[in-house]
mmCIF file of C-alpha atoms in Angstrom:
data_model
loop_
_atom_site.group_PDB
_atom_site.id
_atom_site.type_symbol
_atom_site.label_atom_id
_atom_site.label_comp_id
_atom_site.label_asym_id
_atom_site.label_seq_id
_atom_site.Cartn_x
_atom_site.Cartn_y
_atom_site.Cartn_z
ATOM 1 C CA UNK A 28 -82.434 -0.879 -17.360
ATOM 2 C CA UNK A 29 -83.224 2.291 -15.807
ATOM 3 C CA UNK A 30 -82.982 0.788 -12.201
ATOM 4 C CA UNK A 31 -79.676 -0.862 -12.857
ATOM 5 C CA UNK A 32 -77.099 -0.247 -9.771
ATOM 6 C CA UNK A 33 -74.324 2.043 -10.328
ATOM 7 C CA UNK A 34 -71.946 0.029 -9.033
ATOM 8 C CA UNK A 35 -68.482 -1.005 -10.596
ATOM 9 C CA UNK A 36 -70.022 -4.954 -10.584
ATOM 10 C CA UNK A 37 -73.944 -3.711 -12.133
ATOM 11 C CA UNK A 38 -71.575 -1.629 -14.834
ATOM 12 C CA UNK A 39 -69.677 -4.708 -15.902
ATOM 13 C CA UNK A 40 -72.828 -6.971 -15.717
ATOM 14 C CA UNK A 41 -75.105 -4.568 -17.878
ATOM 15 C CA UNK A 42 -71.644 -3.777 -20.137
ATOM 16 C CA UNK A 43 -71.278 -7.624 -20.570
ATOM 17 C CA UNK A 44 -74.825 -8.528 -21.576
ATOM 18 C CA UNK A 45 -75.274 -5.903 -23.764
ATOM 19 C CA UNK A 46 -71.851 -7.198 -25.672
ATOM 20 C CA UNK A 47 -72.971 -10.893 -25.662
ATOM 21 C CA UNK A 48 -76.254 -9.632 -26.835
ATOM 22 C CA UNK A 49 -75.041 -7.159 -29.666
ATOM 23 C CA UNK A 50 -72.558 -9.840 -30.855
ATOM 24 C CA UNK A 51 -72.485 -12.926 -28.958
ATOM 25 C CA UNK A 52 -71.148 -14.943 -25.793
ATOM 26 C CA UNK A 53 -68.002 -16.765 -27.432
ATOM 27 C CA UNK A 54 -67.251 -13.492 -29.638
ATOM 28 C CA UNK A 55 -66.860 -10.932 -26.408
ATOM 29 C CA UNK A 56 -63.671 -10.564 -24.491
ATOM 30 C CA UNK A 57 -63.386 -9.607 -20.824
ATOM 31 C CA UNK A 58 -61.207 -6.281 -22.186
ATOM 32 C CA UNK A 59 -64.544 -5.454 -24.880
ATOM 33 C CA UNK A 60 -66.245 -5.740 -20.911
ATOM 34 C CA UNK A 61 -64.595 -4.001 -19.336
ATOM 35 C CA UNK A 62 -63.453 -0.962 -21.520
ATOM 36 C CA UNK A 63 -67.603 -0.846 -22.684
ATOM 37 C CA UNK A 64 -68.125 -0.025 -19.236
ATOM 38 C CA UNK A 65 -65.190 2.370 -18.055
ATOM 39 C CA UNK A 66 -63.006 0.163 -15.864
ATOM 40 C CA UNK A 67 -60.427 -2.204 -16.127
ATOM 41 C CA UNK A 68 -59.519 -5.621 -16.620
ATOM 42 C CA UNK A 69 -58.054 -5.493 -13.061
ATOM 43 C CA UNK A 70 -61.009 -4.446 -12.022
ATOM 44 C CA UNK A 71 -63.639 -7.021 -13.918
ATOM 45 C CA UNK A 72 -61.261 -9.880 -12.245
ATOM 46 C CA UNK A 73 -61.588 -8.504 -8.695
ATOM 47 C CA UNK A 74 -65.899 -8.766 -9.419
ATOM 48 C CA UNK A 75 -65.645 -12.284 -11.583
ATOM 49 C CA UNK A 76 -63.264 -15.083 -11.948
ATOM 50 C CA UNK A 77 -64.640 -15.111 -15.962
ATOM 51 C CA UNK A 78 -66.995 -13.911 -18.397
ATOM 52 C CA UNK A 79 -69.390 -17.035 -18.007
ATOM 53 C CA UNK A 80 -69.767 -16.226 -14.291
ATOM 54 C CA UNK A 81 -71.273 -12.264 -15.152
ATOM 55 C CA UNK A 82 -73.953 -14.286 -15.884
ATOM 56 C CA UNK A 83 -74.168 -16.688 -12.810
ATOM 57 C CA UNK A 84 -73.135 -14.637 -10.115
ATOM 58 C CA UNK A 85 -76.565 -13.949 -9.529
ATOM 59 C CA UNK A 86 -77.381 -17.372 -9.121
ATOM 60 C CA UNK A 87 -75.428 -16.970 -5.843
ATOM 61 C CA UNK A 88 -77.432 -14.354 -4.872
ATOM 62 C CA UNK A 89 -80.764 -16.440 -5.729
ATOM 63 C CA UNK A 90 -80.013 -19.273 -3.496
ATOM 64 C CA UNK A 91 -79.205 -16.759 -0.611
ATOM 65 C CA UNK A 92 -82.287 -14.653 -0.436
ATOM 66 C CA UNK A 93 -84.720 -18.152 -1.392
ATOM 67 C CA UNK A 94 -82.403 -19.550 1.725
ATOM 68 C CA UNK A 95 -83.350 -16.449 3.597
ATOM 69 C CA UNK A 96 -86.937 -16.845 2.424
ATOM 70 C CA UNK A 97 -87.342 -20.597 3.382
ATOM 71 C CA UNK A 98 -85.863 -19.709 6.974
ATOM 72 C CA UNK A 99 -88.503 -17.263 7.527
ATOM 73 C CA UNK A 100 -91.337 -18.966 6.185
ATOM 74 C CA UNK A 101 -94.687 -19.663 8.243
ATOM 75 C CA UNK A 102 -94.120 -23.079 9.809
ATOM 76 C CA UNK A 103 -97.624 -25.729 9.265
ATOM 77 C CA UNK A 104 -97.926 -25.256 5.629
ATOM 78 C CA UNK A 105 -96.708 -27.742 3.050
ATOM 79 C CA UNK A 106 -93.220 -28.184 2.279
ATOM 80 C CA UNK A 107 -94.113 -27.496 -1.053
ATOM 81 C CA UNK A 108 -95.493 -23.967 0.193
ATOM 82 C CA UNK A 109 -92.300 -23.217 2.416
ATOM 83 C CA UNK A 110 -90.615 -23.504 -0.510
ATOM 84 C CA UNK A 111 -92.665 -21.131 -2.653
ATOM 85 C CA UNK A 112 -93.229 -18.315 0.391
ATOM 86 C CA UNK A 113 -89.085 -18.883 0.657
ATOM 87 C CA UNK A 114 -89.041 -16.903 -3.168
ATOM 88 C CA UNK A 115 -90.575 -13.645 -1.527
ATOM 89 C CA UNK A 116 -87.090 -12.231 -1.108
ATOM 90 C CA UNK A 117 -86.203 -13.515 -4.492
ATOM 91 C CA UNK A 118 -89.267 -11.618 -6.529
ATOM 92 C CA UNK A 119 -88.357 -8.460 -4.521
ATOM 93 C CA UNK A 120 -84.575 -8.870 -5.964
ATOM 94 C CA UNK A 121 -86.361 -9.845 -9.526
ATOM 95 C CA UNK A 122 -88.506 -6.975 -9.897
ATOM 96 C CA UNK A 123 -85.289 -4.964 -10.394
ATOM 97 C CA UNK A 124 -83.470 -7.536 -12.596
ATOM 98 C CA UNK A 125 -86.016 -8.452 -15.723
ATOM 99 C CA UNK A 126 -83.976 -6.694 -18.103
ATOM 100 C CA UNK A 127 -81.195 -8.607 -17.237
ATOM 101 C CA UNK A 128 -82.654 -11.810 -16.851
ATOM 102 C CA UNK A 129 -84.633 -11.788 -20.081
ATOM 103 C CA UNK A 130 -80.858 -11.544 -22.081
ATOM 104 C CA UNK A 131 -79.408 -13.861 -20.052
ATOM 105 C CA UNK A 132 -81.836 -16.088 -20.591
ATOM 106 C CA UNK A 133 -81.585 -15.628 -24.329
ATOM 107 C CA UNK A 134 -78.116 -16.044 -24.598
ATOM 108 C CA UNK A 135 -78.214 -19.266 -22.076
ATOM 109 C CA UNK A 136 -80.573 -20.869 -24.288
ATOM 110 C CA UNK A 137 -78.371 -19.990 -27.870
ATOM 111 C CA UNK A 138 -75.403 -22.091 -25.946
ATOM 112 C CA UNK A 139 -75.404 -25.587 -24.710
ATOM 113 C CA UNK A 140 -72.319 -25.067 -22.531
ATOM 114 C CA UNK A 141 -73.873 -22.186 -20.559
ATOM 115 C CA UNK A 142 -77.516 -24.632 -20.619
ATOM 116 C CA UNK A 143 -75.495 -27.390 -18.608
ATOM 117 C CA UNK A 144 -74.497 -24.589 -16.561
ATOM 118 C CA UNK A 145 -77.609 -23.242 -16.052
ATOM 119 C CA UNK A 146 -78.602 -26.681 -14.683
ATOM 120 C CA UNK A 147 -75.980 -27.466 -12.165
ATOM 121 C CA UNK A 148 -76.649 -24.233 -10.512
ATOM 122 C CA UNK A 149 -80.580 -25.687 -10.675
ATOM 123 C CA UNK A 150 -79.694 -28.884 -8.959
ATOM 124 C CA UNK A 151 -77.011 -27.131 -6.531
ATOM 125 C CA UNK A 152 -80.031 -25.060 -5.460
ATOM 126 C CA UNK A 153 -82.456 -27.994 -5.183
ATOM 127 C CA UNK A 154 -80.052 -29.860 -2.891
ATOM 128 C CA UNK A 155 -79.590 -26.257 -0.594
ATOM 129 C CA UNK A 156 -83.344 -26.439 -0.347
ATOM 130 C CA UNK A 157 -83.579 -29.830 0.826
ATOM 131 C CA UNK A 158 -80.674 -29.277 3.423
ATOM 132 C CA UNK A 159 -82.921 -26.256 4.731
ATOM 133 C CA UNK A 160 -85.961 -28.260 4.639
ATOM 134 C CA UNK A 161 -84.369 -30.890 6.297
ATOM 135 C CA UNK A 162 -83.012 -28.167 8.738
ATOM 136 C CA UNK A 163 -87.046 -26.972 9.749
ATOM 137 C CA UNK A 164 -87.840 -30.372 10.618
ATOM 138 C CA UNK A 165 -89.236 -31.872 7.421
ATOM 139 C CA UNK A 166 -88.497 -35.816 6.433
ATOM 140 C CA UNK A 167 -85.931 -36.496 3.640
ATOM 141 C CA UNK A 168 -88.246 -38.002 1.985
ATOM 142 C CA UNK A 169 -90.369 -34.891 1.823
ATOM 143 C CA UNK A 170 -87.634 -32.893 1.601
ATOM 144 C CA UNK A 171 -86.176 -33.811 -1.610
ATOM 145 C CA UNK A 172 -88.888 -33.711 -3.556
ATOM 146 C CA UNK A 173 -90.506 -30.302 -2.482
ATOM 147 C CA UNK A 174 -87.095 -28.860 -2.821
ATOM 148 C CA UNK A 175 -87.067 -30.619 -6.846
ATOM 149 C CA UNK A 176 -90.741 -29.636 -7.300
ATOM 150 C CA UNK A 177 -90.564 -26.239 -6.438
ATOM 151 C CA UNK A 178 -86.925 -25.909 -8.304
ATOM 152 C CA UNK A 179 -89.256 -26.839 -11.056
ATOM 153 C CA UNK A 180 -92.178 -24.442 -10.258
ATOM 154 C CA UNK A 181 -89.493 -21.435 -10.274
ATOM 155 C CA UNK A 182 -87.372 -22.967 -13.688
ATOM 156 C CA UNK A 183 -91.212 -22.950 -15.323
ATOM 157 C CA UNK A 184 -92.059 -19.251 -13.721
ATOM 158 C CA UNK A 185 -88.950 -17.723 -14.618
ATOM 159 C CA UNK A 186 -89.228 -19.004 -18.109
ATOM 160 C CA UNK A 187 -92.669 -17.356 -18.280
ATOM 161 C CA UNK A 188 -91.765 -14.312 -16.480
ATOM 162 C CA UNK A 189 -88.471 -13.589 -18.755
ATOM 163 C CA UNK A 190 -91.205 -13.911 -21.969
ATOM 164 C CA UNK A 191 -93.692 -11.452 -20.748
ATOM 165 C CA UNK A 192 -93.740 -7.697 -20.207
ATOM 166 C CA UNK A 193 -93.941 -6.975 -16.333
ATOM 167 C CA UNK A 194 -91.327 -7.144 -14.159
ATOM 168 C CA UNK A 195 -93.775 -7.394 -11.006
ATOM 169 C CA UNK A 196 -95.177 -10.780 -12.354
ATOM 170 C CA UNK A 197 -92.856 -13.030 -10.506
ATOM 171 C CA UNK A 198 -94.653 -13.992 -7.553
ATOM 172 C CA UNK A 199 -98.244 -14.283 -9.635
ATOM 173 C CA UNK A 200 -96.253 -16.696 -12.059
ATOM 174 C CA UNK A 201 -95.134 -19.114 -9.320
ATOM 175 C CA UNK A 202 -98.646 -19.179 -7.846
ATOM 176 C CA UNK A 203 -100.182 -19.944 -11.103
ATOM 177 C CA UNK A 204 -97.138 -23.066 -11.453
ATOM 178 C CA UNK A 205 -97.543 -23.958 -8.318
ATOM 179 C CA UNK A 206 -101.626 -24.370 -9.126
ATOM 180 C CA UNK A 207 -100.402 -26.390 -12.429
ATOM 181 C CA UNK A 208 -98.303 -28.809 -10.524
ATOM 182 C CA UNK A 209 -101.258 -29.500 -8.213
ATOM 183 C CA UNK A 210 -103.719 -30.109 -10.902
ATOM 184 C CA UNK A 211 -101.274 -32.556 -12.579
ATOM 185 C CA UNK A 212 -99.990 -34.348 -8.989
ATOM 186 C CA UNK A 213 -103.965 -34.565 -8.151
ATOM 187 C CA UNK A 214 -104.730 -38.302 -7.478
ATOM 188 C CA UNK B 19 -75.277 -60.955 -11.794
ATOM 189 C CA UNK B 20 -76.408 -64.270 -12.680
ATOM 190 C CA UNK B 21 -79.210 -62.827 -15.460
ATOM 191 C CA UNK B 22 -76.580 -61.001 -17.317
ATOM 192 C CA UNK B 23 -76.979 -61.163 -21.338
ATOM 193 C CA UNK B 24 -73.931 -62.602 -22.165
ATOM 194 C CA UNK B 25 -73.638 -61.133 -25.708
ATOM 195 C CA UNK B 26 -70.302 -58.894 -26.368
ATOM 196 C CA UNK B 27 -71.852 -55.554 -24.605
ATOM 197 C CA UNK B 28 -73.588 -57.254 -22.196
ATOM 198 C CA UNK B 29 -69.611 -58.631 -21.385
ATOM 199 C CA UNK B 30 -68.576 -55.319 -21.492
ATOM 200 C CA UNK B 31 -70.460 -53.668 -19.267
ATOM 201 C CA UNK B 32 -70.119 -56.146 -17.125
ATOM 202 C CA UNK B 33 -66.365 -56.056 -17.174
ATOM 203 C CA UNK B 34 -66.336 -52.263 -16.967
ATOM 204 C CA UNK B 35 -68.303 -51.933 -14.016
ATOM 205 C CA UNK B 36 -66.150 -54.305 -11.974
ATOM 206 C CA UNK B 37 -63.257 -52.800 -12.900
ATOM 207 C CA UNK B 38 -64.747 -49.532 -12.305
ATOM 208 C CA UNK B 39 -65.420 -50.779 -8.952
ATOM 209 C CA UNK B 40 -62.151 -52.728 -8.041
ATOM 210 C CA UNK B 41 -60.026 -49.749 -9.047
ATOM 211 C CA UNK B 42 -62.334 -46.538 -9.820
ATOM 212 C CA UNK B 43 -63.404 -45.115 -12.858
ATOM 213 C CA UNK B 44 -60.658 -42.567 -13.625
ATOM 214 C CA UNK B 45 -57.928 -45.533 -13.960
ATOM 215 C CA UNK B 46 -59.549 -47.746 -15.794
ATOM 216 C CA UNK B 47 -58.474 -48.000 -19.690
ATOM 217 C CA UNK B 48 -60.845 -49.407 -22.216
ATOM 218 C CA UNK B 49 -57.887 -51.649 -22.734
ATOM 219 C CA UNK B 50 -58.248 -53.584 -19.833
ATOM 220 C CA UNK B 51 -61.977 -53.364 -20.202
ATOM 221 C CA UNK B 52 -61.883 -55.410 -23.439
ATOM 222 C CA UNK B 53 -58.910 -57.486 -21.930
ATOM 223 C CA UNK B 54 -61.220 -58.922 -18.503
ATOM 224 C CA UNK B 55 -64.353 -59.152 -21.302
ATOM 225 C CA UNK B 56 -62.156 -61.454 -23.560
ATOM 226 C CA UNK B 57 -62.441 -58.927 -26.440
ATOM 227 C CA UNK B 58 -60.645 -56.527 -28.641
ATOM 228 C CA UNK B 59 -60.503 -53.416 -27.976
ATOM 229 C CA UNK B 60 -61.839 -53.171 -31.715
ATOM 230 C CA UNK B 61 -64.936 -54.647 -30.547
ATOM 231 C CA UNK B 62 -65.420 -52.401 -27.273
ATOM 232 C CA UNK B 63 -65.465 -49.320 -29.806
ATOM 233 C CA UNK B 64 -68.304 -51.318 -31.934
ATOM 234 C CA UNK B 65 -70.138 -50.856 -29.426
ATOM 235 C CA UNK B 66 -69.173 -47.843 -27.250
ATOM 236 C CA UNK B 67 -67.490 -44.367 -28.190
ATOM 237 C CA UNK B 68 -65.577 -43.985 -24.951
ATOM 238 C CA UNK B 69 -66.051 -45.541 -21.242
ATOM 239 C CA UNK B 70 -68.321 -42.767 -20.348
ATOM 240 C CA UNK B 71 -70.988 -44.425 -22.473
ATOM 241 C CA UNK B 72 -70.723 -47.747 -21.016
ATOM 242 C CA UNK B 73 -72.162 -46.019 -18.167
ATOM 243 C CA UNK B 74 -74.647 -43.681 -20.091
ATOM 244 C CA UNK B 75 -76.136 -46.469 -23.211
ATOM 245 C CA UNK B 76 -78.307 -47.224 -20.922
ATOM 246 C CA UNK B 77 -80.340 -44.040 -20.646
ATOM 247 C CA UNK B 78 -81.024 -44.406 -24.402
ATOM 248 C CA UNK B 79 -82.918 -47.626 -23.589
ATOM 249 C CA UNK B 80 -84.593 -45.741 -20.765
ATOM 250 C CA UNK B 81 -86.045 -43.140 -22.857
ATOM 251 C CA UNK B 82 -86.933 -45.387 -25.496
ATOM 252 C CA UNK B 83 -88.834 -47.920 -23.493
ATOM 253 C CA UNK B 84 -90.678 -44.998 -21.084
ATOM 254 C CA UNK B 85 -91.396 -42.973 -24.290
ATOM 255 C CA UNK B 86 -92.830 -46.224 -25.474
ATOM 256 C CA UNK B 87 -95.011 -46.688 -21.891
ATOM 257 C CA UNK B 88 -95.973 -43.505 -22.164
ATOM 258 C CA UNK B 89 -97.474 -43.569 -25.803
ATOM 259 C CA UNK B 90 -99.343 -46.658 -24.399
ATOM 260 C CA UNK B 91 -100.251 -45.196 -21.453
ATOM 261 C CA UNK B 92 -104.255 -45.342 -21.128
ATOM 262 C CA UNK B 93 -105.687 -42.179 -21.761
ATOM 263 C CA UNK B 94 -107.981 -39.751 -19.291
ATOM 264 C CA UNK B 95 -105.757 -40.200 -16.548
ATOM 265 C CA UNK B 96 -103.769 -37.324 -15.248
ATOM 266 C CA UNK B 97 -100.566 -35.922 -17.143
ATOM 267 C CA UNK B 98 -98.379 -37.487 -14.082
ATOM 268 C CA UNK B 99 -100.190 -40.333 -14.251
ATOM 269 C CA UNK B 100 -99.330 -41.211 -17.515
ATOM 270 C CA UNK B 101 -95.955 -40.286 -17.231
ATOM 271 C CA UNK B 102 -95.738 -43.159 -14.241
ATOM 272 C CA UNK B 103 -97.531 -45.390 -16.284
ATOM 273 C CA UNK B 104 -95.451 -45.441 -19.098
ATOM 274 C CA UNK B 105 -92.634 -46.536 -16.266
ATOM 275 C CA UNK B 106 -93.973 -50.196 -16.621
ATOM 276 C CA UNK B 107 -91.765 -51.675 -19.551
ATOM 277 C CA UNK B 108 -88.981 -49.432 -17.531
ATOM 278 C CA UNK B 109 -89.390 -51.860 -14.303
ATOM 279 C CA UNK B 110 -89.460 -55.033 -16.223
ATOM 280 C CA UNK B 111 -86.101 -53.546 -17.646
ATOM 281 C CA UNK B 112 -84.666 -53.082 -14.175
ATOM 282 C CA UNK B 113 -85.399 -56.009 -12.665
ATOM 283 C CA UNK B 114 -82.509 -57.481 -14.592
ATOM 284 C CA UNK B 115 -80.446 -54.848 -14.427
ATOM 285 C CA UNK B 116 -80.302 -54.099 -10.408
ATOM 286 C CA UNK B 117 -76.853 -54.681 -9.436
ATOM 287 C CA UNK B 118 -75.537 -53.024 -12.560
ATOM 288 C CA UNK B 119 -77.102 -49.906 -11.851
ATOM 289 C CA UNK B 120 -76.358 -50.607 -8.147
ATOM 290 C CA UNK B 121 -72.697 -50.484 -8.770
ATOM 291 C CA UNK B 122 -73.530 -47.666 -11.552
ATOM 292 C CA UNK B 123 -74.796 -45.316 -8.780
ATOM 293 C CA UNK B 124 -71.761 -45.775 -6.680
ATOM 294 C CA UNK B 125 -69.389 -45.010 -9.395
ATOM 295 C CA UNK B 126 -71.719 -41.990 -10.770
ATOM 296 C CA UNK B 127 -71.798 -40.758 -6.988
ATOM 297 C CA UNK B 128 -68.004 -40.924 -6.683
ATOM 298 C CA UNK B 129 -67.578 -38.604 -9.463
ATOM 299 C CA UNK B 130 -69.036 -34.992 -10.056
ATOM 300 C CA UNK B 131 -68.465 -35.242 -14.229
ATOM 301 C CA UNK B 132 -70.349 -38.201 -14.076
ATOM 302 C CA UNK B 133 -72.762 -36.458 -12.300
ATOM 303 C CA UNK B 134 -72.970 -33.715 -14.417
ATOM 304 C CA UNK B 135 -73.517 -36.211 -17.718
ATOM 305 C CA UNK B 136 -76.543 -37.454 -15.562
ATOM 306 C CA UNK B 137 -77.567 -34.420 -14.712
ATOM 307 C CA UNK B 138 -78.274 -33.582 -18.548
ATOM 308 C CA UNK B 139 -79.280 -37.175 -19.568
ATOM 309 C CA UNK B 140 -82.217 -36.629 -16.841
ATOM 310 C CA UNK B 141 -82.684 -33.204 -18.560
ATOM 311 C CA UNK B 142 -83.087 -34.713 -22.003
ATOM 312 C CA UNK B 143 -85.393 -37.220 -20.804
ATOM 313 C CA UNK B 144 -87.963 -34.415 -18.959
ATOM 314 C CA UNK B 145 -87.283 -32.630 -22.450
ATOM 315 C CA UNK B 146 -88.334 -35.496 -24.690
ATOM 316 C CA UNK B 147 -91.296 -36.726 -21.987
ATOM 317 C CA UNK B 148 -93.074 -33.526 -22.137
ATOM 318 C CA UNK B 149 -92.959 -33.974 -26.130
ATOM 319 C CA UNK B 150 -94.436 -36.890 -25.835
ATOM 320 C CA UNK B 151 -97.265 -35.258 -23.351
ATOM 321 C CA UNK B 152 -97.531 -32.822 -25.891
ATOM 322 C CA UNK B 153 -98.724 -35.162 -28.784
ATOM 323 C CA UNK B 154 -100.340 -36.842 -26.596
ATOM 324 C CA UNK B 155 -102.507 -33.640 -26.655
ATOM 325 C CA UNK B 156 -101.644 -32.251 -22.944
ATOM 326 C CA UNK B 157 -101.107 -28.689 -23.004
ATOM 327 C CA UNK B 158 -98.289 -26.871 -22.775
ATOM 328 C CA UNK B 159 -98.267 -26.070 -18.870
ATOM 329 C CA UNK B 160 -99.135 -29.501 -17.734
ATOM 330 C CA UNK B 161 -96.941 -31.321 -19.773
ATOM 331 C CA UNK B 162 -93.626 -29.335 -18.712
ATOM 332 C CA UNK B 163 -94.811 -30.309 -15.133
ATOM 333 C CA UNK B 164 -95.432 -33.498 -15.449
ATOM 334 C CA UNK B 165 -92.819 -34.062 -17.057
ATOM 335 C CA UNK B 166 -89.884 -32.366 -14.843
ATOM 336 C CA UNK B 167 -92.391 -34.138 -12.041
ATOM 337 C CA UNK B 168 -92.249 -37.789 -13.231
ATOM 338 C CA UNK B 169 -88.318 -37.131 -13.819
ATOM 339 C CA UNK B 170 -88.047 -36.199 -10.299
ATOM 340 C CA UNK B 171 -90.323 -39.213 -9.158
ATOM 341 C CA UNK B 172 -88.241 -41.329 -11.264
ATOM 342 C CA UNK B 173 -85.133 -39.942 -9.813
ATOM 343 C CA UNK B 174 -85.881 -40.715 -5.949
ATOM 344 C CA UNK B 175 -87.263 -43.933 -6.634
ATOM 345 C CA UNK B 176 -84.383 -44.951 -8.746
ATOM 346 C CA UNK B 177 -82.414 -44.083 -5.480
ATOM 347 C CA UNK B 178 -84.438 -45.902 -3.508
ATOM 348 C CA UNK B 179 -84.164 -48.828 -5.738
ATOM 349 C CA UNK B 180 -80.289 -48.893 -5.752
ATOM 350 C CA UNK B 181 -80.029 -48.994 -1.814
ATOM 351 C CA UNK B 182 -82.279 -51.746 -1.447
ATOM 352 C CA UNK B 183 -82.306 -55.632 -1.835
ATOM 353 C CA UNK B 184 -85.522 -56.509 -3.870
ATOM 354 C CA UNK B 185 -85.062 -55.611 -7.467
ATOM 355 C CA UNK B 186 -88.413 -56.146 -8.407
ATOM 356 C CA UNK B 187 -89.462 -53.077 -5.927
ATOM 357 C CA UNK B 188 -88.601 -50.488 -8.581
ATOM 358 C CA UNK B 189 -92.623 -49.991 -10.003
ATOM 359 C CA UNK B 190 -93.418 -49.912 -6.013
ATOM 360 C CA UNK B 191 -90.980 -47.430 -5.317
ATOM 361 C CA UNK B 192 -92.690 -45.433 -8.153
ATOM 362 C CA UNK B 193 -95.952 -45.295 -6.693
ATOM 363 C CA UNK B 194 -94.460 -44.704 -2.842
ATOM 364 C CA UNK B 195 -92.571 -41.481 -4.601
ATOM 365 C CA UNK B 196 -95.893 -40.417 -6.725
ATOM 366 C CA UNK B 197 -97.686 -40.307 -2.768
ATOM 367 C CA UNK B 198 -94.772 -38.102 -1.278
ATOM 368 C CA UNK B 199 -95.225 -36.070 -3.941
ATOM 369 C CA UNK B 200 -98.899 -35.478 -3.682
ATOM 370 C CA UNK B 201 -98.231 -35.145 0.053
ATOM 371 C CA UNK B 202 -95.816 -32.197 -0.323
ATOM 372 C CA UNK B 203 -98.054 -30.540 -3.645
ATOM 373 C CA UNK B 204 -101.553 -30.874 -1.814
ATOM 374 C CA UNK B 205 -102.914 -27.156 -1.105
#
């Protein structure tokens, strides 16, 4: 985590996933956070409401850059590919974050409450996508299920990406799901 | 509602989801559930835990008959393909069920835990499709894509389905949502 910010909110967030990693999500407090990283409980709750949202705060940050990225995408390809050139932003903002994301995703899968979590953000993301597809001038019809298909391309790259060793690997991973879905969608 | 089984659940959900519609979900007590089905409330809790799962029994008979469609699914077509295949039995299913899940949408749509409880029903259902795909012999890759893909076919055709007349259009609306998505995933 050499890159990690050193900012009161990246101290609390690596100081938190360390704790749920050394000895798990339920077991930490937001005091064990916040004295493991120097600051105060005042503090933590002017960053996070609770401990469950050190760990999906970033999905806030996701939706905004792939937002970003699907605003600024070439216009004439598929919606499929607006979609997937949207997550340029997104692998920039990854490359930085695999440390993170690869114990989060560990302790997300050990917990079924933080799982259903995990996929409300998913869907709440899905239905920003549509709205921005909708917003360039694609049908709804289109729209909903390129913003659901490539919600699914990046839920199967980011599993891949968390298991393997390079934090560059992002974009390369949602090509190669993006090549999968085709070859299982082909007529 | 005139094909309605008129066994004791078949009663009950019938009863439920009128009440649920006269007077919303949140205010309606099993009591009067069992009360406007001419049963005990001894007899609702035979055959339901809560009133939740009047709403949700169903989705066990979902999976069951598409796992079921897709075992018999004929083989060498594509991993979507099968998954959309093995949607027959679930459209022969439907076509008595159409106002039912008519009325079920509007209730689900009224109410963001409901949602949420559909949300991870759907989730299940990708989760035990692509372990079907898998001993089906489909690798790994595919089947989490076809899988998460014929859940999201499923999904906007099942929403389709609900805001139309014809409730034999369900296995139609399949095949209209399989050509979006090829539309959106072509290269």
């Amino acid at each position: 985590m050499s890159r990690w910010k050193p900012d009161a909110q990246g101290r609390l967030m690596k100081a938190a996933i360390e704790l749920f990693d050394e000895q798990g999500y339920e077991a930490t407090t937001v005091a064990e956070i916040a004295e493991r990283a120097g600051l105060t409980k005042r503090t933590f709750f002017r960053h996070f409401s609770d401990k469950r949202e050190v760990l999906f705060s970033g999905s806030e940050e996701l939706q905004r850059l792939w937002l970003q990225g699907i605003a600024a995408a070439t216009a004439g390809a598929t919606a499929l590919e607006i979609v997937a050139d949207g997550l340029d932003p997104v692998a920039e903002m990854f490359a930085e974050r695999h440390e993170f994301a690869r114990m989060r995703a560990q302790i997300i899968a050990a917990n079924p409450e933080l799982q259903e979590r995990e996929l409300i953000k998913l869907q709440n993301l899905a239905g920003a996508i549509r709205a921005a597809l909708v917003g360039r001038g694609i049908s709804a019809n289109a729209a909903i299920l390129a913003a659901q298909s490539g919600v699914t391309v990046f839920h199967v790259a980011f599993a891949r990406w968390v298991e393997q060793d390079d934090p560059m690997a992002f974009r390369r991973l949602i090509e190669d799901a993006l090549e999968d879905l085709r070859a299982v969608t082909a007529a």
